[in-house]
Amino acid sequence: MTNVTREQRRGRLHGSSTRSISRSQAKSAHDSCEVQLGKFVILIERRHIPFAMNERT
């Protein structure tokens, strides 16, 4: 019984401490996702600009 309560207490403390960590991790993940999206958009633009220029000329 005492072991269970100890684990529950530890889990609660761990959860409260990881809440702030997960928030910062989520922000960094969001930033990296935005960076990847930006790279993807640049790739698409690079791929489509020649076709657009060919159509204009």
Coordinates of C-alpha atoms in Angstrom, one line a residue:
M1 CA 0.0 0.0 0.0
T2 CA 2.8 2.4 0.9
N3 CA 4.6 1.7 -2.3
V4 CA 1.6 2.4 -4.4
T5 CA 1.0 5.8 -2.7
R6 CA 4.7 6.6 -3.1
E7 CA 4.5 5.8 -6.8
Q8 CA 1.3 7.8 -7.2
R9 CA 3.0 10.8 -5.5
R10 CA 6.0 10.4 -7.7
G11 CA 3.8 10.2 -10.8
R12 CA 1.9 13.4 -9.8
L13 CA 5.2 15.2 -9.2
H14 CA 6.6 13.9 -12.5
G15 CA 3.4 14.9 -14.3
S16 CA 3.5 18.5 -12.9
S17 CA 7.2 18.8 -13.8
T18 CA 6.7 17.4 -17.3
R19 CA 3.8 19.7 -18.0
S20 CA 6.1 22.7 -18.4
I21 CA 8.7 20.6 -20.2
S22 CA 6.2 19.3 -22.7
R23 CA 5.0 22.8 -23.3
S24 CA 8.6 23.9 -24.3
Q25 CA 9.0 20.7 -26.3
A26 CA 5.8 21.4 -28.1
K27 CA 6.9 24.9 -28.9
S28 CA 10.2 23.7 -30.3
A29 CA 8.4 20.9 -32.2
H30 CA 6.1 23.6 -33.6
D31 CA 9.0 25.8 -34.6
S32 CA 10.7 22.8 -36.3
C33 CA 7.5 22.0 -38.1
E34 CA 7.2 25.6 -39.3
V35 CA 10.8 25.4 -40.6
Q36 CA 10.1 22.2 -42.4
L37 CA 6.9 23.7 -43.9
G38 CA 9.0 26.8 -45.0
K39 CA 11.6 24.5 -46.7
F40 CA 8.8 22.5 -48.4
V41 CA 7.2 25.8 -49.7
I42 CA 10.6 26.9 -51.0
L43 CA 11.0 23.6 -52.8
I44 CA 7.6 23.9 -54.4
E45 CA 8.3 27.5 -55.4
R46 CA 11.6 26.5 -56.9
R47 CA 10.0 23.6 -58.8
H48 CA 7.1 25.8 -60.1
I49 CA 8.9 29.1 -60.9
P50 CA 10.5 27.7 -64.2
F51 CA 7.2 26.4 -65.4
A52 CA 5.5 29.8 -64.7
M53 CA 8.4 31.6 -66.5
N54 CA 8.1 29.3 -69.5
E55 CA 4.3 29.9 -69.6
R56 CA 4.9 33.7 -69.5
T57 CA 7.4 33.6 -72.3

